[in-house]
Amino acid sequence: MPNPFAIETSSEGDLSVIQLEGYLDAHTAPQFEQAIQAEVEAGRHRIIVDCEKLTYISSAGLGVFMSFIEEVREQGGDIKVCGLTPKVRQVFDILGFAEIFDICDARRGAVQRFSESPLREG
Amino acid sequence: MPNPFAIETSSEGDLSVIQLEGYLDAHTAPQFEQAIQAEVEAGRHRIIVDCEKLTYISSAGLGVFMSFIEEVREQGGDIKVCGLTPKVRQVFDILGFAEIFDICDARRGAVQRFSESPLREG
Amino acid sequence: MGTLERKFTLHVPSSTENLALIREFVTTIGKQAGLDDPEIGKLELAVDEACANVIEHAYGHDTSQEVIVRATFDADEVRIDVEDTGRGFDPKKVPSSEVEKLVAERKSGGLGMRLMRTLMDEVHYEIEPGKKNELHMVKRIRKKAD
Amino acid sequence: MGTLERKFTLHVPSSTENLALIREFVTTIGKQAGLDDPEIGKLELAVDEACANVIEHAYGHDTSQEVIVRATFDADEVRIDVEDTGRGFDPKKVPSSEVEKLVAERKSGGLGMRLMRTLMDEVHYEIEPGKKNELHMVKRIRKKAD
Ligand SMILES: Nc1ncnc2c1ncn2[C@@H]1O[C@H](COP(=O)(O)OP(=O)(O)O)[C@@H](O)[C@H]1O
Ligand SMILES: Nc1ncnc2c1ncn2[C@@H]1O[C@H](COP(=O)(O)OP(=O)(O)O)[C@@H](O)[C@H]1O
């Protein structure tokens, strides 16, 4: 298959960066869910999901974003999305996710946005 | 599909370089045949086929090499092959093409080999 | 080409592992039908959603079952049929929740059928539980600008 | 997994345009069967050659015809059947020429069946001209070193 799925979590200061690569569908979404779950359980609620290398997303992948955003915001954090390719962006737009999620062009922008809303204790 | 087919002919001095990219199968082989045919008809018989970006070859592609080599050699030229990836190399080897064709690692090597056998008029 | 109809069929075991192959299948067909890239993307996603639903809901991840995707196209449209012999359901009884509501309820699902209906020109189900369930979808081919 | 058998089927119009899809189909199956990359490459090439022959020889490039590829695998082997309803032929009557001879005769063909026999562990034809021609091929699964 053209591009399987890969996921990598790193940190930038108090931010967690989850980088997605390849396709995020019903087969690979559980890995993404685990990755976000791990951050949330570790009390890391300021999360950037970098989609620069994400070539495909289906509702199973979008469902992961959807199911965590409330909890993370309740804890004073956020899930910011960056690097959407036009193909993936189209799906966010169709579902109205652009109104719910903070979507930035590049990772820099997402980091910047978090710095404008400093961490408040949960 | 992962990587369609592309072909590009250029020249390096009196050498013709045909660069193949993607997959060379029964569907795309006719394009390769036309490219070699064009060189041969133009009297350009010193040909390098650069396979560095060739990800797949089937017998239809190998058949193009096979059908021109005699004519080109009769005219004092050669078809030298360079840049074979392991996957494509495997097919050349299985069919014993390595004994018939001059196969070089890199394009430089193929150019060098031609310089060792200067053009004789056909 | 012209109005000649082209037919393709794919049978795969009911596993999410095979969604990537199903997408390749649909993408190839979309290209041959002359759809542009955004339209191919929509077709690909709609069929992925349809098959993911079959794998998850109709067969409950029983990988010994089979998902069948049939595709035909002519000069006017691409038609996709997704067939299963699983549980079946009544599509009219599936509530169509707003995304805001799903977010508030921390749901991870409920987006698939909405997507399919948005992405395709026609979507309808023919359900005969225990016998055969079929989902028919149509994407019309808008002629490319070039 | 274990000894459970997995079945896949692909029907496509008889056109070389569809060889890329056929290869994706076979590659997916090879991966799921646990073959390593070189073995997947062999399976892919053998099936490509088989289908290219059907498209060219059995159907003479009549794109209204259909090529059917069936694949099954279990823990021990991958089995591929390529089916057509075309012209048919007697495989025993096909001369197996050395590559040197083909080169000398400036042939562009005659390599396909040799490749298939080299690449696969079993290759045999069941020909019923005008009815159904089937090519059966088997690749045995050698357990990976790791
Ligand atoms: N093919 C199907 N077979 C059985 N039930 C289905 C099928 N497709 C959808 N459903 C039902 O409709 C509901 C909504 O489906 P959908 O909008 O795709 O969201 P999701 O699959 O994420 O739940 C599913 O939860 C399921 O109950
Ligand atoms: N599926 C088929 N149906 C009819 N004839 C076939 C088929 N496969 C092979 N043949 C015959 O066998 C010959 C040798 O096939 P092959 O070794 O694949 O080389 P090529 O296809 O390049 O000629 C073909 O030229 C054709 O006459």
Coordinates of C-alpha atoms and ligand atoms in Angstrom, one line a residue:
Chain A
M1 CA 0.0 0.0 0.0
P2 CA 1.2 3.6 -0.8
N3 CA 1.6 5.0 2.7
P4 CA 0.9 3.1 5.8
F5 CA 0.3 4.9 9.1
A6 CA 2.9 6.2 11.5
I7 CA 2.5 8.2 14.7
E8 CA 5.1 10.0 16.8
T9 CA 4.7 11.9 20.0
S10 CA 7.2 14.5 21.1
S11 CA 7.2 17.5 23.4
E12 CA 8.0 21.1 23.0
G13 CA 8.2 22.7 26.4
D14 CA 4.8 22.0 28.0
L15 CA 3.2 21.2 24.7
S16 CA 2.7 17.7 23.3
V17 CA 3.1 17.3 19.6
I18 CA 1.5 14.3 18.0
Q19 CA 2.7 13.9 14.4
L20 CA 0.5 11.8 12.1
E21 CA 1.7 10.3 8.9
G22 CA 0.0 8.3 6.1
Y23 CA -3.6 7.3 6.4
L24 CA -5.9 7.6 9.5
D25 CA -8.9 5.3 9.0
A26 CA -10.9 2.8 11.0
H27 CA -7.9 0.5 11.0
T28 CA -5.3 3.0 12.3
A29 CA -7.5 5.3 14.4
P30 CA -7.1 3.2 17.6
Q31 CA -3.4 4.0 17.5
F32 CA -4.2 7.7 17.4
E33 CA -6.7 7.3 20.2
Q34 CA -4.0 5.6 22.4
A35 CA -1.6 8.4 21.7
I36 CA -4.0 11.1 22.8
Q37 CA -5.2 9.0 25.7
A38 CA -1.6 8.6 26.9
E39 CA -1.1 12.4 26.9
V40 CA -4.3 13.1 28.7
E41 CA -3.6 10.4 31.3
A42 CA -0.2 12.0 31.9
G43 CA -2.0 15.3 32.6
R44 CA -0.6 16.8 29.4
H45 CA -3.6 18.7 27.9
R46 CA -1.9 21.2 25.6
I47 CA -1.7 19.1 22.4
I48 CA -0.7 19.9 18.9
V49 CA -1.7 17.4 16.2
D50 CA 0.6 17.9 13.3
C51 CA -1.0 16.6 10.1
E52 CA 1.6 17.8 7.6
K53 CA 2.3 14.2 6.5
L54 CA -1.3 12.9 6.9
T55 CA -2.5 12.0 3.5
Y56 CA -6.0 10.7 4.3
I57 CA -8.5 10.8 7.1
S58 CA -11.9 9.2 7.6
S59 CA -14.6 9.7 10.2
A60 CA -12.9 7.1 12.5
G61 CA -9.9 9.5 12.7
L62 CA -12.1 12.6 13.1
G63 CA -14.0 10.8 15.8
V64 CA -10.8 10.6 17.9
F65 CA -10.4 14.4 17.7
M66 CA -14.1 14.8 18.6
S67 CA -14.1 12.5 21.6
F68 CA -11.2 14.2 23.4
I69 CA -11.7 17.9 22.8
E70 CA -14.2 18.6 25.6
E71 CA -12.2 16.8 28.3
V72 CA -8.9 18.5 27.2
R73 CA -10.6 22.0 27.2
E74 CA -12.1 21.3 30.6
Q75 CA -8.6 20.7 31.9
G76 CA -7.5 24.1 30.5
G77 CA -5.8 22.6 27.5
D78 CA -6.6 22.4 23.8
I79 CA -6.1 20.2 20.8
K80 CA -4.8 22.4 18.0
V81 CA -4.4 21.0 14.5
C82 CA -1.8 22.1 12.0
G83 CA -0.4 21.3 8.6
L84 CA -3.6 20.0 7.0
T85 CA -3.2 19.1 3.3
P86 CA -6.0 20.2 1.1
K87 CA -7.4 16.7 0.9
V88 CA -7.6 16.3 4.7
R89 CA -8.7 19.9 5.2
Q90 CA -11.7 19.2 2.9
V91 CA -13.0 16.6 5.3
F92 CA -12.6 18.9 8.3
D93 CA -14.5 21.5 6.5
I94 CA -17.3 19.3 5.3
L95 CA -18.0 18.3 8.9
G96 CA -17.8 21.8 10.3
F97 CA -14.7 20.8 12.4
A98 CA -13.1 24.1 11.4
E99 CA -15.6 25.9 13.7
I100 CA -14.8 23.6 16.6
F101 CA -11.1 23.1 16.4
D102 CA -8.3 25.7 16.3
I103 CA -6.6 25.0 13.0
C104 CA -3.3 26.6 12.2
D105 CA -1.2 26.4 9.0
A106 CA 2.1 25.4 10.4
R107 CA 3.3 24.0 13.7
R108 CA 4.9 27.3 14.6
G109 CA 1.5 29.0 14.5
A110 CA 0.0 26.4 16.8
V111 CA 2.9 26.8 19.3
Q112 CA 2.4 30.6 19.1
R113 CA -1.3 30.2 19.8
F114 CA -0.7 28.2 22.9
S115 CA 1.8 30.8 24.2
E116 CA -1.0 33.4 23.9
S117 CA -3.0 31.3 26.4
P118 CA -0.6 30.3 29.1
L119 CA -1.2 27.1 31.1
R120 CA -3.7 27.5 33.9
E121 CA -3.8 24.8 36.5
G122 CA -6.7 22.5 35.9
Chain B
M1 CA -2.1 4.5 -7.7
P2 CA 1.2 4.8 -5.9
N3 CA 3.5 5.9 -8.7
P4 CA 2.4 6.2 -12.3
F5 CA 4.9 6.1 -15.1
A6 CA 7.1 8.9 -16.5
I7 CA 9.8 8.9 -19.1
E8 CA 12.2 11.7 -20.0
T9 CA 14.9 11.7 -22.7
S10 CA 17.9 14.0 -22.6
S11 CA 21.3 14.0 -24.0
E12 CA 24.8 14.1 -22.6
G13 CA 27.2 14.8 -25.4
D14 CA 26.7 12.1 -28.0
L15 CA 24.8 9.9 -25.4
S16 CA 21.1 9.7 -25.1
V17 CA 19.8 9.3 -21.5
I18 CA 16.3 7.8 -21.1
Q19 CA 15.1 8.2 -17.5
L20 CA 12.3 5.9 -16.4
E21 CA 10.2 6.6 -13.4
G22 CA 7.4 4.6 -11.7
Y23 CA 6.2 1.3 -13.2
L24 CA 7.1 -0.2 -16.5
D25 CA 4.5 -2.8 -17.3
A26 CA 2.4 -3.9 -20.3
H27 CA 0.5 -0.6 -20.0
T28 CA 3.4 1.7 -20.1
A29 CA 6.0 -0.3 -22.1
P30 CA 4.7 1.2 -25.4
Q31 CA 5.9 4.7 -24.3
F32 CA 9.3 3.3 -23.5
E33 CA 9.4 1.6 -26.9
Q34 CA 8.6 4.8 -28.6
A35 CA 11.3 6.7 -26.7
I36 CA 14.0 4.2 -27.7
Q37 CA 12.6 4.0 -31.3
A38 CA 12.9 7.8 -31.5
E39 CA 16.6 7.7 -30.6
V40 CA 17.4 4.8 -33.0
E41 CA 15.6 6.5 -35.8
A42 CA 17.5 9.7 -35.1
G43 CA 20.7 7.6 -35.5
R44 CA 21.5 8.0 -31.8
H45 CA 22.6 4.5 -30.8
R46 CA 24.6 5.2 -27.6
I47 CA 21.8 5.0 -25.0
I48 CA 21.8 5.0 -21.2
V49 CA 18.5 3.9 -19.6
D50 CA 18.6 5.3 -16.1
C51 CA 16.3 3.2 -13.8
E52 CA 17.1 5.0 -10.5
K53 CA 13.4 6.0 -10.1
L54 CA 12.0 2.9 -11.7
T55 CA 10.0 1.0 -9.0
Y56 CA 8.7 -1.9 -11.0
I57 CA 9.3 -3.8 -14.3
S58 CA 7.5 -6.7 -15.9
S59 CA 8.4 -8.7 -19.0
A60 CA 6.7 -6.1 -21.2
G61 CA 9.3 -3.6 -20.2
L62 CA 12.2 -6.1 -20.4
G63 CA 11.0 -7.0 -23.9
V64 CA 11.7 -3.4 -25.0
F65 CA 15.3 -3.7 -23.9
M66 CA 15.5 -7.1 -25.6
S67 CA 14.1 -6.1 -28.9
F68 CA 16.4 -3.1 -29.5
I69 CA 19.8 -4.3 -28.2
E70 CA 20.9 -6.2 -31.4
E71 CA 20.1 -3.4 -33.7
V72 CA 21.8 -0.8 -31.5
R73 CA 24.9 -2.9 -31.2
E74 CA 25.0 -3.5 -34.9
Q75 CA 25.1 0.2 -35.3
G76 CA 28.1 0.4 -33.0
G77 CA 26.1 1.6 -30.1
D78 CA 24.8 0.1 -26.9
I79 CA 22.0 0.2 -24.4
K80 CA 23.6 0.5 -20.9
V81 CA 21.4 0.2 -17.9
C82 CA 22.1 2.1 -14.6
G83 CA 20.5 2.8 -11.2
L84 CA 18.6 -0.5 -10.8
T85 CA 16.8 -0.8 -7.5
P86 CA 17.0 -4.2 -5.8
K87 CA 13.4 -5.0 -6.8
V88 CA 14.0 -4.3 -10.5
R89 CA 17.5 -5.8 -10.5
Q90 CA 16.0 -9.1 -9.2
V91 CA 13.9 -9.4 -12.4
F92 CA 16.9 -8.6 -14.7
D93 CA 18.8 -11.3 -12.8
I94 CA 16.1 -14.0 -13.0
L95 CA 16.0 -13.7 -16.8
G96 CA 19.7 -13.6 -17.2
F97 CA 19.6 -10.0 -18.6
A98 CA 22.7 -9.3 -16.5
E99 CA 24.8 -11.4 -18.9
I100 CA 23.4 -9.7 -22.0
F101 CA 23.2 -6.0 -20.9
D102 CA 25.9 -3.8 -19.5
I103 CA 24.6 -2.8 -16.1
C104 CA 26.2 0.0 -14.2
D105 CA 25.5 1.2 -10.7
A106 CA 25.2 4.9 -11.4
R107 CA 24.7 7.0 -14.5
R108 CA 28.3 8.3 -14.1
G109 CA 29.6 4.7 -14.6
A110 CA 27.5 4.2 -17.7
V111 CA 28.8 7.5 -19.2
Q112 CA 32.4 6.4 -18.3
R113 CA 31.9 3.0 -20.0
F114 CA 30.7 4.7 -23.2
S115 CA 33.8 7.0 -23.1
E116 CA 36.0 3.8 -23.1
S117 CA 34.4 2.7 -26.4
P118 CA 34.3 5.8 -28.5
L119 CA 31.7 6.2 -31.2
R120 CA 32.6 4.4 -34.4
E121 CA 30.6 5.4 -37.4
G122 CA 28.0 2.7 -38.2
Chain C
M1 CA -14.6 5.0 -24.0
G2 CA -17.8 6.9 -24.8
T3 CA -20.9 5.4 -23.1
L4 CA -19.4 2.0 -22.7
E5 CA -20.0 0.8 -19.1
R6 CA -17.0 -0.5 -17.1
K7 CA -17.6 -2.9 -14.3
F8 CA -15.3 -3.7 -11.3
T9 CA -15.9 -6.0 -8.3
L10 CA -13.8 -6.5 -5.2
H11 CA -14.5 -9.1 -2.5
V12 CA -12.4 -8.9 0.7
P13 CA -12.5 -10.4 4.2
S14 CA -14.4 -8.1 6.6
S15 CA -11.4 -6.5 8.3
T16 CA -10.4 -2.8 8.6
E17 CA -7.0 -4.0 7.4
N18 CA -8.6 -4.2 3.9
L19 CA -9.9 -0.6 3.8
A20 CA -6.7 0.6 2.2
L21 CA -7.2 -1.8 -0.6
I22 CA -10.8 -0.8 -1.0
R23 CA -9.7 2.8 -1.3
E24 CA -7.1 1.9 -4.0
F25 CA -9.8 0.1 -5.8
V26 CA -12.2 3.1 -5.7
T27 CA -9.4 5.6 -6.5
T28 CA -8.4 3.7 -9.7
I29 CA -12.0 3.6 -10.8
G30 CA -12.5 7.3 -10.1
K31 CA -9.5 8.1 -12.2
Q32 CA -10.6 6.0 -15.1
A33 CA -14.0 7.5 -14.9
G34 CA -12.4 10.9 -15.4
L35 CA -13.2 12.4 -12.0
D36 CA -10.9 15.2 -10.8
D37 CA -8.8 14.7 -7.6
P38 CA -11.2 16.4 -5.1
E39 CA -14.1 14.3 -6.5
I40 CA -12.0 11.1 -6.3
G41 CA -11.2 12.0 -2.7
K42 CA -14.9 12.2 -2.0
L43 CA -15.7 8.9 -3.7
E44 CA -12.8 7.3 -1.8
L45 CA -14.0 8.5 1.6
A46 CA -17.7 7.7 1.0
V47 CA -16.8 4.1 0.1
D48 CA -14.4 3.8 3.0
E49 CA -17.2 5.0 5.4
A50 CA -19.6 2.5 3.9
C51 CA -17.3 -0.4 4.2
A52 CA -16.1 0.5 7.7
N53 CA -19.7 0.5 8.7
V54 CA -20.2 -3.0 7.3
I55 CA -17.1 -4.3 9.0
E56 CA -18.0 -2.8 12.3
H57 CA -21.8 -2.8 12.5
A58 CA -23.1 -5.3 10.0
Y59 CA -20.5 -8.0 10.8
G60 CA -19.3 -6.9 14.2
H61 CA -15.6 -7.4 13.2
D62 CA -16.1 -11.0 12.3
T63 CA -13.3 -11.4 9.8
S64 CA -14.6 -14.6 8.4
Q65 CA -17.3 -12.6 6.6
E66 CA -17.0 -10.9 3.3
V67 CA -17.4 -7.3 2.1
I68 CA -18.3 -6.9 -1.6
V69 CA -17.8 -3.6 -3.4
R70 CA -19.2 -3.3 -7.0
A71 CA -18.4 -0.3 -9.1
T72 CA -19.5 0.6 -12.6
F73 CA -19.1 3.8 -14.5
D74 CA -20.0 5.2 -17.8
A75 CA -19.7 8.7 -19.3
D76 CA -22.2 10.2 -16.8
E77 CA -21.8 8.6 -13.4
V78 CA -19.9 6.2 -11.1
R79 CA -22.2 3.8 -9.3
I80 CA -21.0 2.0 -6.2
D81 CA -22.8 -0.9 -4.5
V82 CA -21.6 -2.2 -1.1
E83 CA -23.0 -5.6 -0.2
D84 CA -23.1 -7.6 3.0
T85 CA -25.0 -10.4 4.5
G86 CA -24.8 -9.2 8.0
R87 CA -27.0 -7.8 10.7
G88 CA -28.8 -5.1 8.7
F89 CA -30.4 -2.0 10.3
D90 CA -33.0 0.7 9.6
P91 CA -31.2 3.7 8.3
K92 CA -34.3 5.9 9.0
K93 CA -33.9 5.2 12.7
V94 CA -30.4 6.4 12.9
P95 CA -30.5 9.8 14.5
S96 CA -28.6 12.5 12.5
S97 CA -26.9 14.4 15.3
E98 CA -25.1 17.8 14.8
V99 CA -21.4 17.7 15.3
E100 CA -21.7 20.1 18.2
K101 CA -23.9 17.6 20.0
L102 CA -21.6 14.7 19.3
V103 CA -18.7 16.8 20.7
A104 CA -20.6 17.7 23.8
E105 CA -21.4 14.1 24.4
R106 CA -17.8 13.0 23.8
K107 CA -18.8 10.7 21.0
S108 CA -16.2 9.2 18.7
G109 CA -18.8 8.0 16.1
G110 CA -21.8 9.1 14.3
L111 CA -20.2 11.0 11.4
G112 CA -20.1 8.3 8.8
M113 CA -23.5 8.4 7.2
R114 CA -23.6 12.2 7.3
L115 CA -20.3 12.2 5.4
M116 CA -21.6 9.6 2.8
R117 CA -24.7 11.7 2.1
T118 CA -22.6 14.9 1.8
L119 CA -20.0 13.3 -0.5
M120 CA -22.2 11.4 -2.9
D121 CA -25.1 12.5 -5.2
E122 CA -27.3 9.6 -4.2
V123 CA -27.2 7.2 -1.2
H124 CA -29.8 4.6 -0.5
Y125 CA -30.0 1.3 1.4
E126 CA -31.8 -1.9 0.5
I127 CA -31.9 -4.0 3.7
E128 CA -33.0 -7.6 3.9
P129 CA -31.6 -8.7 7.3
G130 CA -29.9 -12.1 7.2
K131 CA -30.2 -12.2 3.5
K132 CA -28.5 -9.3 1.8
N133 CA -28.0 -5.7 2.6
E134 CA -27.0 -3.3 -0.2
L135 CA -26.0 0.3 -0.1
H136 CA -26.2 2.1 -3.5
M137 CA -24.3 5.3 -4.0
V138 CA -23.9 7.4 -7.1
K139 CA -21.5 10.1 -8.0
R140 CA -22.2 12.1 -11.1
I141 CA -19.3 13.0 -13.3
R142 CA -19.0 16.7 -13.9
K143 CA -16.9 17.3 -17.0
K144 CA -13.5 18.6 -16.2
A145 CA -12.8 22.2 -17.1
D146 CA -9.7 21.4 -19.2
Chain D
M1 CA -4.8 -15.7 12.0
G2 CA -3.6 -19.3 12.4
T3 CA -4.9 -21.7 9.7
L4 CA -8.0 -19.6 8.9
E5 CA -8.3 -19.1 5.2
R6 CA -8.7 -15.6 3.7
K7 CA -10.4 -15.1 0.4
F8 CA -10.1 -12.2 -2.0
T9 CA -11.6 -11.7 -5.5
L10 CA -11.1 -8.9 -8.0
H11 CA -13.0 -8.5 -11.3
V12 CA -11.7 -5.8 -13.7
P13 CA -12.2 -4.9 -17.4
S14 CA -9.6 -6.5 -19.6
S15 CA -7.3 -3.6 -20.0
T16 CA -3.6 -3.1 -19.2
E17 CA -4.7 0.1 -17.5
N18 CA -6.0 -2.2 -14.7
L19 CA -2.7 -4.1 -14.1
A20 CA -1.6 -1.5 -11.5
L21 CA -4.8 -2.2 -9.5
I22 CA -4.2 -6.0 -9.9
R23 CA -0.7 -5.5 -8.5
E24 CA -2.0 -3.5 -5.5
F25 CA -4.5 -6.3 -4.9
V26 CA -1.9 -9.0 -4.9
T27 CA 0.6 -6.9 -2.9
T28 CA -1.9 -6.4 -0.1
I29 CA -2.6 -10.1 0.0
G30 CA 1.1 -11.0 0.0
K31 CA 1.6 -8.6 3.0
Q32 CA -1.3 -10.0 5.0
A33 CA -0.1 -13.5 4.2
G34 CA 3.2 -12.6 5.9
L35 CA 5.4 -12.9 2.8
D36 CA 8.6 -10.8 2.9
D37 CA 9.2 -8.0 0.4
P38 CA 11.2 -10.0 -2.2
E39 CA 8.5 -12.8 -2.1
I40 CA 5.7 -10.2 -2.4
G41 CA 7.6 -8.8 -5.4
K42 CA 7.7 -12.2 -7.1
L43 CA 4.0 -12.8 -6.4
E44 CA 3.1 -9.4 -7.8
L45 CA 5.1 -9.9 -11.0
A46 CA 3.8 -13.4 -11.6
V47 CA 0.2 -12.3 -11.4
D48 CA 0.9 -9.2 -13.5
E49 CA 2.4 -11.5 -16.2
A50 CA -0.6 -13.9 -16.0
C51 CA -3.1 -11.1 -16.3
A52 CA -1.2 -9.3 -19.0
N53 CA -1.3 -12.5 -21.0
V54 CA -5.1 -12.8 -20.5
I55 CA -5.6 -9.2 -21.6
E56 CA -3.3 -9.5 -24.7
H57 CA -3.7 -13.1 -25.8
A58 CA -6.9 -14.5 -24.4
Y59 CA -9.0 -11.4 -25.0
G60 CA -6.9 -9.7 -27.7
H61 CA -7.3 -6.3 -25.9
D62 CA -11.1 -6.5 -26.0
T63 CA -11.9 -4.2 -23.0
S64 CA -15.5 -5.3 -22.8
Q65 CA -14.2 -8.6 -21.4
E66 CA -13.4 -9.3 -17.7
V67 CA -10.3 -10.6 -16.0
I68 CA -10.9 -12.4 -12.6
V69 CA -8.2 -12.8 -10.0
R70 CA -9.0 -15.0 -7.0
A71 CA -6.6 -15.2 -4.1
T72 CA -6.7 -17.2 -0.9
F73 CA -4.1 -17.7 1.7
D74 CA -3.7 -19.6 4.9
A75 CA -0.6 -20.2 7.2
D76 CA 1.1 -22.2 4.5
E77 CA 0.6 -20.8 1.1
V78 CA -0.9 -18.1 -1.2
R79 CA -3.0 -19.5 -4.0
I80 CA -3.9 -17.4 -7.0
D81 CA -6.4 -18.3 -9.8
V82 CA -6.6 -16.1 -12.9
E83 CA -9.8 -16.8 -14.8
D84 CA -10.9 -15.8 -18.3
T85 CA -13.4 -16.9 -20.9
G86 CA -11.3 -16.0 -23.9
R87 CA -9.5 -17.8 -26.6
G88 CA -7.5 -20.3 -24.6
F89 CA -4.3 -22.0 -25.8
D90 CA -2.2 -25.1 -25.3
P91 CA 0.6 -24.2 -22.8
K92 CA 2.5 -27.3 -23.8
K93 CA 2.8 -26.0 -27.4
V94 CA 4.4 -22.7 -26.4
P95 CA 8.1 -23.0 -27.1
S96 CA 10.3 -22.1 -24.2
S97 CA 13.1 -20.1 -25.9
E98 CA 16.3 -19.1 -24.3
V99 CA 16.7 -15.4 -23.8
E100 CA 19.8 -15.3 -26.0
K101 CA 17.6 -16.7 -28.9
L102 CA 14.9 -14.1 -28.3
V103 CA 17.5 -11.3 -28.3
A104 CA 19.0 -12.6 -31.6
E105 CA 15.5 -12.7 -33.1
R106 CA 14.8 -9.2 -31.8
K107 CA 11.7 -10.5 -30.1
S108 CA 10.0 -8.3 -27.5
G109 CA 7.9 -11.1 -26.0
G110 CA 8.2 -14.7 -24.8
L111 CA 9.4 -14.0 -21.3
G112 CA 6.2 -14.1 -19.3
M113 CA 5.5 -17.8 -18.8
R114 CA 9.2 -18.4 -18.0
L115 CA 9.0 -15.7 -15.4
M116 CA 5.8 -17.1 -13.8
R117 CA 7.3 -20.6 -13.6
T118 CA 10.4 -19.2 -12.0
L119 CA 8.6 -16.9 -9.6
M120 CA 6.0 -19.3 -8.3
D121 CA 6.1 -22.7 -6.6
E122 CA 3.3 -24.1 -8.7
V123 CA 1.9 -23.0 -12.1
H124 CA -0.7 -24.9 -14.0
Y125 CA -3.4 -24.2 -16.6
E126 CA -6.9 -25.6 -17.0
I127 CA -8.1 -24.7 -20.4
E128 CA -11.6 -25.1 -21.8
P129 CA -11.6 -22.8 -24.8
G130 CA -14.8 -20.7 -25.1
K131 CA -15.9 -21.8 -21.7
K132 CA -13.4 -21.0 -19.0
N133 CA -9.6 -20.9 -18.8
E134 CA -8.0 -21.0 -15.4
L135 CA -4.4 -20.5 -14.4
H136 CA -3.6 -21.8 -10.9
M137 CA -0.5 -20.6 -9.1
V138 CA 0.8 -21.3 -5.6
K139 CA 3.5 -19.5 -3.6
R140 CA 4.4 -21.2 -0.4
I141 CA 5.1 -19.1 2.7
R142 CA 8.5 -19.5 4.1
K143 CA 8.5 -18.3 7.7
K144 CA 10.3 -15.0 8.1
A145 CA 13.6 -15.1 9.9
D146 CA 12.7 -12.5 12.5
Ligands
LIG1 N1 -23.9 -1.2 7.4 C1 -24.5 -1.1 8.6 N2 -25.0 -2.2 9.2 C2 -25.6 -2.1 10.4 N3 -25.7 -0.9 11.1 C3 -25.2 0.2 10.5 C4 -24.6 0.2 9.2 N4 -24.2 1.4 8.9 C5 -24.6 2.2 9.9 N5 -25.2 1.5 10.9 C6 -25.7 2.1 12.2 O1 -25.9 3.5 12.0 C7 -25.1 4.1 13.0 C8 -24.5 5.4 12.5 O2 -23.5 5.1 11.5 P1 -22.4 6.2 11.2 O3 -23.1 7.5 10.9 O4 -21.6 5.7 10.1 O5 -21.5 6.4 12.5 P2 -20.6 5.4 13.2 O6 -20.4 4.2 12.3 O7 -19.4 6.1 13.6 O8 -21.4 5.0 14.4 C9 -24.1 3.1 13.5 O9 -23.6 3.4 14.8 C10 -24.9 1.8 13.4 O10 -25.7 1.6 14.5
LIG2 N1 -3.7 -16.6 -21.2 C1 -3.3 -16.9 -22.5 N2 -4.3 -17.1 -23.4 C2 -3.9 -17.4 -24.7 N3 -2.6 -17.5 -25.1 C3 -1.6 -17.3 -24.1 C4 -2.0 -17.0 -22.8 N4 -0.8 -16.9 -22.1 C5 0.2 -17.2 -23.0 N5 -0.3 -17.4 -24.2 C6 0.5 -17.8 -25.4 O1 1.8 -18.1 -25.0 C7 2.8 -17.3 -25.6 C8 3.9 -17.0 -24.7 O2 3.5 -16.2 -23.6 P1 4.6 -15.5 -22.7 O3 5.7 -16.4 -22.3 O4 3.9 -14.8 -21.6 O5 5.2 -14.3 -23.6 P2 4.4 -13.1 -24.4 O6 3.1 -12.9 -23.7 O7 5.4 -12.0 -24.2 O8 4.3 -13.6 -25.8 C9 2.0 -16.0 -26.0 O9 2.6 -15.4 -27.1 C10 0.7 -16.6 -26.4 O10 0.7 -17.1 -27.7

